[in-house]
Amino acid sequence: MSYTLYNSDGSGSFIVEAALIMAGAEFTKIEIDTASGMHRNAEFAAINPMKQIPTLVLPGGEIMTETAAIVIYLAQQFAGKGLSPEAGTPEQARFLRWMVFMSANLYEGALRVFYTERYTTDEGPAGLAGVKAAAENSMRTACAVLEADLARHGAWLSGPSMTLVDVYFTMIHSWTPEMADTSAMPKLSALSQAVRADALIAPILKRHGL
Ligand SMILES: N[C@@H](CCC(=O)N[C@@H](CS)C(=O)NCC(=O)O)C(=O)O
């Protein structure tokens, strides 16, 4: 019984692949080339009507979308593999808080930066530039919240060691590095560097070109 991951290298499917590898789960990947618009074909739209990557089919056939939900689900399925802190602990509360925070503020912010035209009906240069600038500002504000939390708690976002919430941050940081540069956000930059140096995660990042 195996998972099926609809993948596009460099996209949010990176973190789902990282989760499956950390878990030691059996999975196959189906490549969906978003650059050529393959995610908009009828076959994939029938699987994920939002036409987005990542999409994960569970061994029993259930289809999951939404990166944070998938990661949280896998962390529960593979408890004890280091994907997230133990259930019921304060560290798990922080893990859940920041997973959802990043989905709502950073992933969504990055989508506003990359697909700006979808977020306004004012498609003139000023309209688009305004949406993009506002997205970048809100991402910097969200990063400042994370930076302040690291200043209180330590090197990692959800406890004494790296979990997938740190990997999630690093993925989005690699898409939009300007949201947390080294001088303004030294702790987040150090976290990203530490994730990049992790022996398990580094080759997956490389494979995804991140
Ligand atoms: N809310 C979704 C967003 C997923 C998403 O937008 N993925 C991007 C790739 S990183 C995508 O599929 N883009 C193609 C498109 O929207 O046309 C999640 O958290 O998984």
PDB file of C-alpha atoms and ligand atoms in Angstrom:
ATOM      1  CA  MET A   1       0.000   0.000   0.000  1.00  0.00           C
ATOM      2  CA  SER A   2       1.636   3.140  -1.200  1.00  0.00           C
ATOM      3  CA  TYR A   3       1.050   6.909  -1.371  1.00  0.00           C
ATOM      4  CA  THR A   4       0.845   8.681  -4.729  1.00  0.00           C
ATOM      5  CA  LEU A   5       2.252  12.200  -4.876  1.00  0.00           C
ATOM      6  CA  TYR A   6       1.407  14.494  -7.761  1.00  0.00           C
ATOM      7  CA  ASN A   7       4.666  16.402  -8.035  1.00  0.00           C
ATOM      8  CA  SER A   8       6.123  19.394  -9.764  1.00  0.00           C
ATOM      9  CA  ASP A   9       9.757  19.994  -8.859  1.00  0.00           C
ATOM     10  CA  GLY A  10      10.299  23.240  -6.962  1.00  0.00           C
ATOM     11  CA  SER A  11       6.654  23.511  -5.899  1.00  0.00           C
ATOM     12  CA  GLY A  12       4.907  22.778  -2.588  1.00  0.00           C
ATOM     13  CA  SER A  13       5.213  19.068  -3.371  1.00  0.00           C
ATOM     14  CA  PHE A  14       8.805  19.374  -2.130  1.00  0.00           C
ATOM     15  CA  ILE A  15       7.688  19.352   1.516  1.00  0.00           C
ATOM     16  CA  VAL A  16       5.306  16.442   1.019  1.00  0.00           C
ATOM     17  CA  GLU A  17       8.103  14.432  -0.569  1.00  0.00           C
ATOM     18  CA  ALA A  18      10.367  15.410   2.348  1.00  0.00           C
ATOM     19  CA  ALA A  19       7.678  14.253   4.818  1.00  0.00           C
ATOM     20  CA  LEU A  20       7.231  10.901   3.055  1.00  0.00           C
ATOM     21  CA  ILE A  21      10.994  10.339   2.993  1.00  0.00           C
ATOM     22  CA  MET A  22      11.411  11.297   6.676  1.00  0.00           C
ATOM     23  CA  ALA A  23       8.574   8.896   7.482  1.00  0.00           C
ATOM     24  CA  GLY A  24      10.143   6.077   5.483  1.00  0.00           C
ATOM     25  CA  ALA A  25       6.813   5.706   3.654  1.00  0.00           C
ATOM     26  CA  GLU A  26       6.415   3.920   0.343  1.00  0.00           C
ATOM     27  CA  PHE A  27       5.319   6.315  -2.388  1.00  0.00           C
ATOM     28  CA  THR A  28       5.279   6.895  -6.118  1.00  0.00           C
ATOM     29  CA  LYS A  29       5.443  10.257  -7.845  1.00  0.00           C
ATOM     30  CA  ILE A  30       3.423  11.357 -10.840  1.00  0.00           C
ATOM     31  CA  GLU A  31       5.060  14.313 -12.543  1.00  0.00           C
ATOM     32  CA  ILE A  32       2.779  17.210 -13.397  1.00  0.00           C
ATOM     33  CA  ASP A  33       4.629  19.842 -15.381  1.00  0.00           C
ATOM     34  CA  THR A  34       2.983  23.050 -14.193  1.00  0.00           C
ATOM     35  CA  ALA A  35       5.232  25.142 -16.480  1.00  0.00           C
ATOM     36  CA  SER A  36       3.539  23.587 -19.511  1.00  0.00           C
ATOM     37  CA  GLY A  37       0.080  23.830 -17.904  1.00  0.00           C
ATOM     38  CA  MET A  38      -0.343  20.078 -17.389  1.00  0.00           C
ATOM     39  CA  HIS A  39      -2.101  20.745 -14.046  1.00  0.00           C
ATOM     40  CA  ARG A  40      -4.965  22.343 -15.950  1.00  0.00           C
ATOM     41  CA  ASN A  41      -5.860  19.254 -17.966  1.00  0.00           C
ATOM     42  CA  ALA A  42      -9.173  17.470 -17.329  1.00  0.00           C
ATOM     43  CA  GLU A  43      -7.559  14.339 -15.932  1.00  0.00           C
ATOM     44  CA  PHE A  44      -5.739  16.203 -13.150  1.00  0.00           C
ATOM     45  CA  ALA A  45      -8.660  18.592 -12.540  1.00  0.00           C
ATOM     46  CA  ALA A  46     -10.799  15.531 -11.784  1.00  0.00           C
ATOM     47  CA  ILE A  47      -8.346  14.624  -9.006  1.00  0.00           C
ATOM     48  CA  ASN A  48      -7.830  18.158  -7.649  1.00  0.00           C
ATOM     49  CA  PRO A  49     -10.471  20.623  -8.835  1.00  0.00           C
ATOM     50  CA  MET A  50      -8.227  23.488  -7.631  1.00  0.00           C
ATOM     51  CA  LYS A  51      -5.640  22.256 -10.203  1.00  0.00           C
ATOM     52  CA  GLN A  52      -2.841  22.663  -7.690  1.00  0.00           C
ATOM     53  CA  ILE A  53       0.251  20.826  -6.550  1.00  0.00           C
ATOM     54  CA  PRO A  54       0.782  19.152  -4.133  1.00  0.00           C
ATOM     55  CA  THR A  55      -1.939  16.555  -4.289  1.00  0.00           C
ATOM     56  CA  LEU A  56      -1.524  13.309  -2.372  1.00  0.00           C
ATOM     57  CA  VAL A  57      -3.537  10.120  -2.775  1.00  0.00           C
ATOM     58  CA  LEU A  58      -3.501   8.061   0.414  1.00  0.00           C
ATOM     59  CA  PRO A  59      -3.024   4.274   0.298  1.00  0.00           C
ATOM     60  CA  GLY A  60      -6.787   3.782   0.779  1.00  0.00           C
ATOM     61  CA  GLY A  61      -7.607   6.089  -2.140  1.00  0.00           C
ATOM     62  CA  GLU A  62      -8.560   9.277  -0.229  1.00  0.00           C
ATOM     63  CA  ILE A  63      -7.341  12.404  -1.991  1.00  0.00           C
ATOM     64  CA  MET A  64      -5.653  15.122   0.067  1.00  0.00           C
ATOM     65  CA  THR A  65      -4.801  18.660  -0.978  1.00  0.00           C
ATOM     66  CA  GLU A  66      -3.556  21.684   1.005  1.00  0.00           C
ATOM     67  CA  THR A  67       0.104  21.389   1.935  1.00  0.00           C
ATOM     68  CA  ALA A  68      -0.270  22.081   5.653  1.00  0.00           C
ATOM     69  CA  ALA A  69      -3.109  19.567   6.030  1.00  0.00           C
ATOM     70  CA  ILE A  70      -1.106  16.892   4.226  1.00  0.00           C
ATOM     71  CA  VAL A  71       1.992  17.498   6.352  1.00  0.00           C
ATOM     72  CA  ILE A  72      -0.006  17.494   9.616  1.00  0.00           C
ATOM     73  CA  TYR A  73      -1.759  14.282   8.561  1.00  0.00           C
ATOM     74  CA  LEU A  74       1.516  12.530   7.702  1.00  0.00           C
ATOM     75  CA  ALA A  75       3.072  13.708  10.979  1.00  0.00           C
ATOM     76  CA  GLN A  76       0.204  12.012  12.845  1.00  0.00           C
ATOM     77  CA  GLN A  77       0.359   8.853  10.727  1.00  0.00           C
ATOM     78  CA  PHE A  78       4.097   8.525  11.295  1.00  0.00           C
ATOM     79  CA  ALA A  79       4.361   9.621  14.915  1.00  0.00           C
ATOM     80  CA  GLY A  80       7.799   9.033  16.386  1.00  0.00           C
ATOM     81  CA  LYS A  81       9.665   9.623  13.095  1.00  0.00           C
ATOM     82  CA  GLY A  82      10.595  13.211  13.938  1.00  0.00           C
ATOM     83  CA  LEU A  83       8.185  14.871  11.503  1.00  0.00           C
ATOM     84  CA  SER A  84       6.552  16.851  14.314  1.00  0.00           C
ATOM     85  CA  PRO A  85       6.657  17.025  18.116  1.00  0.00           C
ATOM     86  CA  GLU A  86       4.735  14.475  20.143  1.00  0.00           C
ATOM     87  CA  ALA A  87       0.936  14.910  20.249  1.00  0.00           C
ATOM     88  CA  GLY A  88      -0.424  16.842  23.211  1.00  0.00           C
ATOM     89  CA  THR A  89       2.797  18.687  24.035  1.00  0.00           C
ATOM     90  CA  PRO A  90       3.299  22.479  24.016  1.00  0.00           C
ATOM     91  CA  GLU A  91       5.777  21.903  21.181  1.00  0.00           C
ATOM     92  CA  GLN A  92       3.035  20.269  19.088  1.00  0.00           C
ATOM     93  CA  ALA A  93       0.815  23.277  19.759  1.00  0.00           C
ATOM     94  CA  ARG A  94       3.572  25.494  18.324  1.00  0.00           C
ATOM     95  CA  PHE A  95       4.035  23.128  15.371  1.00  0.00           C
ATOM     96  CA  LEU A  96       0.319  23.329  14.503  1.00  0.00           C
ATOM     97  CA  ARG A  97       0.199  27.071  15.069  1.00  0.00           C
ATOM     98  CA  TRP A  98       3.117  27.818  12.751  1.00  0.00           C
ATOM     99  CA  MET A  99       2.111  25.289  10.074  1.00  0.00           C
ATOM    100  CA  VAL A 100      -1.241  27.006   9.664  1.00  0.00           C
ATOM    101  CA  PHE A 101       0.274  30.481  10.118  1.00  0.00           C
ATOM    102  CA  MET A 102       2.699  29.835   7.278  1.00  0.00           C
ATOM    103  CA  SER A 103      -0.001  28.462   4.993  1.00  0.00           C
ATOM    104  CA  ALA A 104      -2.263  31.429   5.622  1.00  0.00           C
ATOM    105  CA  ASN A 105       0.396  34.147   5.544  1.00  0.00           C
ATOM    106  CA  LEU A 106       3.560  33.015   3.778  1.00  0.00           C
ATOM    107  CA  TYR A 107       2.454  30.410   1.204  1.00  0.00           C
ATOM    108  CA  GLU A 108      -0.544  32.558   0.336  1.00  0.00           C
ATOM    109  CA  GLY A 109       1.728  35.627   0.230  1.00  0.00           C
ATOM    110  CA  ALA A 110       4.077  33.867  -2.193  1.00  0.00           C
ATOM    111  CA  LEU A 111       1.118  32.995  -4.425  1.00  0.00           C
ATOM    112  CA  ARG A 112       0.186  36.695  -4.483  1.00  0.00           C
ATOM    113  CA  VAL A 113       3.753  37.498  -5.533  1.00  0.00           C
ATOM    114  CA  PHE A 114       3.903  34.828  -8.265  1.00  0.00           C
ATOM    115  CA  TYR A 115       0.301  34.940  -9.526  1.00  0.00           C
ATOM    116  CA  THR A 116      -0.339  38.643  -8.877  1.00  0.00           C
ATOM    117  CA  GLU A 117      -2.856  38.973 -11.721  1.00  0.00           C
ATOM    118  CA  ARG A 118      -5.205  36.550  -9.928  1.00  0.00           C
ATOM    119  CA  TYR A 119      -5.500  38.891  -6.945  1.00  0.00           C
ATOM    120  CA  THR A 120      -6.763  42.049  -8.599  1.00  0.00           C
ATOM    121  CA  THR A 121      -9.167  43.206 -11.268  1.00  0.00           C
ATOM    122  CA  ASP A 122      -6.861  46.202 -11.828  1.00  0.00           C
ATOM    123  CA  GLU A 123      -4.404  44.558 -14.197  1.00  0.00           C
ATOM    124  CA  GLY A 124      -2.531  47.746 -15.109  1.00  0.00           C
ATOM    125  CA  PRO A 125       1.110  48.021 -13.990  1.00  0.00           C
ATOM    126  CA  ALA A 126       0.241  50.112 -10.911  1.00  0.00           C
ATOM    127  CA  GLY A 127      -2.512  47.718  -9.826  1.00  0.00           C
ATOM    128  CA  LEU A 128      -0.252  44.673 -10.129  1.00  0.00           C
ATOM    129  CA  ALA A 129       2.713  46.414  -8.479  1.00  0.00           C
ATOM    130  CA  GLY A 130       0.490  47.449  -5.558  1.00  0.00           C
ATOM    131  CA  VAL A 131      -0.747  43.902  -4.929  1.00  0.00           C
ATOM    132  CA  LYS A 132       2.791  42.538  -5.108  1.00  0.00           C
ATOM    133  CA  ALA A 133       4.206  45.185  -2.774  1.00  0.00           C
ATOM    134  CA  ALA A 134       1.409  44.595  -0.259  1.00  0.00           C
ATOM    135  CA  ALA A 135       2.047  40.830  -0.413  1.00  0.00           C
ATOM    136  CA  GLU A 136       5.759  41.341   0.212  1.00  0.00           C
ATOM    137  CA  ASN A 137       5.027  43.670   3.126  1.00  0.00           C
ATOM    138  CA  SER A 138       2.648  41.219   4.748  1.00  0.00           C
ATOM    139  CA  MET A 139       5.179  38.402   4.298  1.00  0.00           C
ATOM    140  CA  ARG A 140       7.864  40.497   6.008  1.00  0.00           C
ATOM    141  CA  THR A 141       5.463  41.237   8.870  1.00  0.00           C
ATOM    142  CA  ALA A 142       4.695  37.519   9.272  1.00  0.00           C
ATOM    143  CA  CYS A 143       8.410  36.698   9.228  1.00  0.00           C
ATOM    144  CA  ALA A 144       9.023  39.280  11.951  1.00  0.00           C
ATOM    145  CA  VAL A 145       6.485  37.409  14.112  1.00  0.00           C
ATOM    146  CA  LEU A 146       8.404  34.156  13.546  1.00  0.00           C
ATOM    147  CA  GLU A 147      11.756  35.864  14.179  1.00  0.00           C
ATOM    148  CA  ALA A 148      10.483  37.180  17.524  1.00  0.00           C
ATOM    149  CA  ASP A 149       9.239  33.705  18.450  1.00  0.00           C
ATOM    150  CA  LEU A 150      12.659  32.199  17.701  1.00  0.00           C
ATOM    151  CA  ALA A 151      14.242  34.884  19.906  1.00  0.00           C
ATOM    152  CA  ARG A 152      12.070  33.616  22.778  1.00  0.00           C
ATOM    153  CA  HIS A 153      12.287  29.871  22.140  1.00  0.00           C
ATOM    154  CA  GLY A 154      15.525  28.917  20.383  1.00  0.00           C
ATOM    155  CA  ALA A 155      16.828  27.788  17.006  1.00  0.00           C
ATOM    156  CA  TRP A 156      13.811  25.783  15.790  1.00  0.00           C
ATOM    157  CA  LEU A 157      10.162  26.754  15.480  1.00  0.00           C
ATOM    158  CA  SER A 158       8.602  23.860  17.367  1.00  0.00           C
ATOM    159  CA  GLY A 159      11.029  22.552  19.930  1.00  0.00           C
ATOM    160  CA  PRO A 160      14.590  21.432  20.527  1.00  0.00           C
ATOM    161  CA  SER A 161      15.096  19.843  17.097  1.00  0.00           C
ATOM    162  CA  MET A 162      14.162  20.366  13.454  1.00  0.00           C
ATOM    163  CA  THR A 163      10.659  19.351  12.386  1.00  0.00           C
ATOM    164  CA  LEU A 164       8.699  19.777   9.182  1.00  0.00           C
ATOM    165  CA  VAL A 165       7.548  23.251  10.191  1.00  0.00           C
ATOM    166  CA  ASP A 166      11.168  24.416   9.846  1.00  0.00           C
ATOM    167  CA  VAL A 167      11.400  22.652   6.481  1.00  0.00           C
ATOM    168  CA  TYR A 168       8.138  24.317   5.418  1.00  0.00           C
ATOM    169  CA  PHE A 169       9.577  27.742   6.234  1.00  0.00           C
ATOM    170  CA  THR A 170      12.764  26.960   4.289  1.00  0.00           C
ATOM    171  CA  MET A 171      10.781  25.958   1.196  1.00  0.00           C
ATOM    172  CA  ILE A 172       8.858  29.245   1.121  1.00  0.00           C
ATOM    173  CA  HIS A 173      12.011  31.212   2.004  1.00  0.00           C
ATOM    174  CA  SER A 174      13.744  29.722  -1.043  1.00  0.00           C
ATOM    175  CA  TRP A 175      10.893  30.987  -3.263  1.00  0.00           C
ATOM    176  CA  THR A 176      10.968  34.517  -1.846  1.00  0.00           C
ATOM    177  CA  PRO A 177      14.305  35.009  -0.019  1.00  0.00           C
ATOM    178  CA  GLU A 178      13.746  38.770   0.202  1.00  0.00           C
ATOM    179  CA  MET A 179      11.006  38.226   2.805  1.00  0.00           C
ATOM    180  CA  ALA A 180      13.614  37.326   5.459  1.00  0.00           C
ATOM    181  CA  ASP A 181      17.123  38.512   4.607  1.00  0.00           C
ATOM    182  CA  THR A 182      20.082  37.752   6.825  1.00  0.00           C
ATOM    183  CA  SER A 183      20.456  41.222   8.325  1.00  0.00           C
ATOM    184  CA  ALA A 184      16.778  41.801   9.129  1.00  0.00           C
ATOM    185  CA  MET A 185      15.949  38.233  10.228  1.00  0.00           C
ATOM    186  CA  PRO A 186      19.172  36.577  11.439  1.00  0.00           C
ATOM    187  CA  LYS A 187      17.419  33.764  13.329  1.00  0.00           C
ATOM    188  CA  LEU A 188      15.172  32.772  10.423  1.00  0.00           C
ATOM    189  CA  SER A 189      18.125  32.951   8.039  1.00  0.00           C
ATOM    190  CA  ALA A 190      20.145  30.694  10.351  1.00  0.00           C
ATOM    191  CA  LEU A 191      17.205  28.275  10.593  1.00  0.00           C
ATOM    192  CA  SER A 192      16.984  28.113   6.803  1.00  0.00           C
ATOM    193  CA  GLN A 193      20.726  27.469   6.525  1.00  0.00           C
ATOM    194  CA  ALA A 194      20.513  24.710   9.130  1.00  0.00           C
ATOM    195  CA  VAL A 195      17.654  22.998   7.269  1.00  0.00           C
ATOM    196  CA  ARG A 196      19.661  23.287   4.040  1.00  0.00           C
ATOM    197  CA  ALA A 197      22.592  21.551   5.746  1.00  0.00           C
ATOM    198  CA  ASP A 198      20.468  18.631   6.993  1.00  0.00           C
ATOM    199  CA  ALA A 199      21.738  15.379   5.468  1.00  0.00           C
ATOM    200  CA  LEU A 200      18.237  14.057   4.636  1.00  0.00           C
ATOM    201  CA  ILE A 201      16.703  17.318   3.442  1.00  0.00           C
ATOM    202  CA  ALA A 202      19.639  18.727   1.420  1.00  0.00           C
ATOM    203  CA  PRO A 203      19.401  16.215  -1.470  1.00  0.00           C
ATOM    204  CA  ILE A 204      15.613  16.642  -1.711  1.00  0.00           C
ATOM    205  CA  LEU A 205      16.000  20.439  -1.901  1.00  0.00           C
ATOM    206  CA  LYS A 206      18.634  19.938  -4.592  1.00  0.00           C
ATOM    207  CA  ARG A 207      16.420  17.595  -6.599  1.00  0.00           C
ATOM    208  CA  HIS A 208      13.671  20.239  -6.510  1.00  0.00           C
ATOM    209  CA  GLY A 209      16.080  23.001  -7.514  1.00  0.00           C
ATOM    210  CA  LEU A 210      15.335  24.899  -4.299  1.00  0.00           C
TER     211      LEU A 210
HETATM  212  N1  LIG B   1      -3.326  26.332  -0.782  1.00  0.00           N
HETATM  213  C1  LIG B   1      -2.567  25.382  -1.549  1.00  0.00           C
HETATM  214  C2  LIG B   1      -1.804  26.134  -2.622  1.00  0.00           C
HETATM  215  C3  LIG B   1      -1.121  25.188  -3.597  1.00  0.00           C
HETATM  216  C4  LIG B   1      -0.555  25.924  -4.809  1.00  0.00           C
HETATM  217  O1  LIG B   1      -0.978  27.027  -5.164  1.00  0.00           O
HETATM  218  N2  LIG B   1       0.423  25.288  -5.451  1.00  0.00           N
HETATM  219  C5  LIG B   1       1.055  25.883  -6.600  1.00  0.00           C
HETATM  220  C6  LIG B   1       2.472  25.338  -6.737  1.00  0.00           C
HETATM  221  S1  LIG B   1       3.499  25.775  -5.368  1.00  0.00           S
HETATM  222  C7  LIG B   1       0.303  25.499  -7.860  1.00  0.00           C
HETATM  223  O2  LIG B   1      -0.262  24.433  -7.956  1.00  0.00           O
HETATM  224  N3  LIG B   1       0.336  26.393  -8.851  1.00  0.00           N
HETATM  225  C8  LIG B   1      -0.264  26.205 -10.126  1.00  0.00           C
HETATM  226  C9  LIG B   1      -1.394  27.143 -10.381  1.00  0.00           C
HETATM  227  O3  LIG B   1      -2.051  27.593  -9.422  1.00  0.00           O
HETATM  228  O4  LIG B   1      -1.664  27.399 -11.566  1.00  0.00           O
HETATM  229  C10 LIG B   1      -1.633  24.594  -0.625  1.00  0.00           C
HETATM  230  O5  LIG B   1      -1.311  25.068   0.465  1.00  0.00           O
HETATM  231  O6  LIG B   1      -1.249  23.482  -0.983  1.00  0.00           O
END
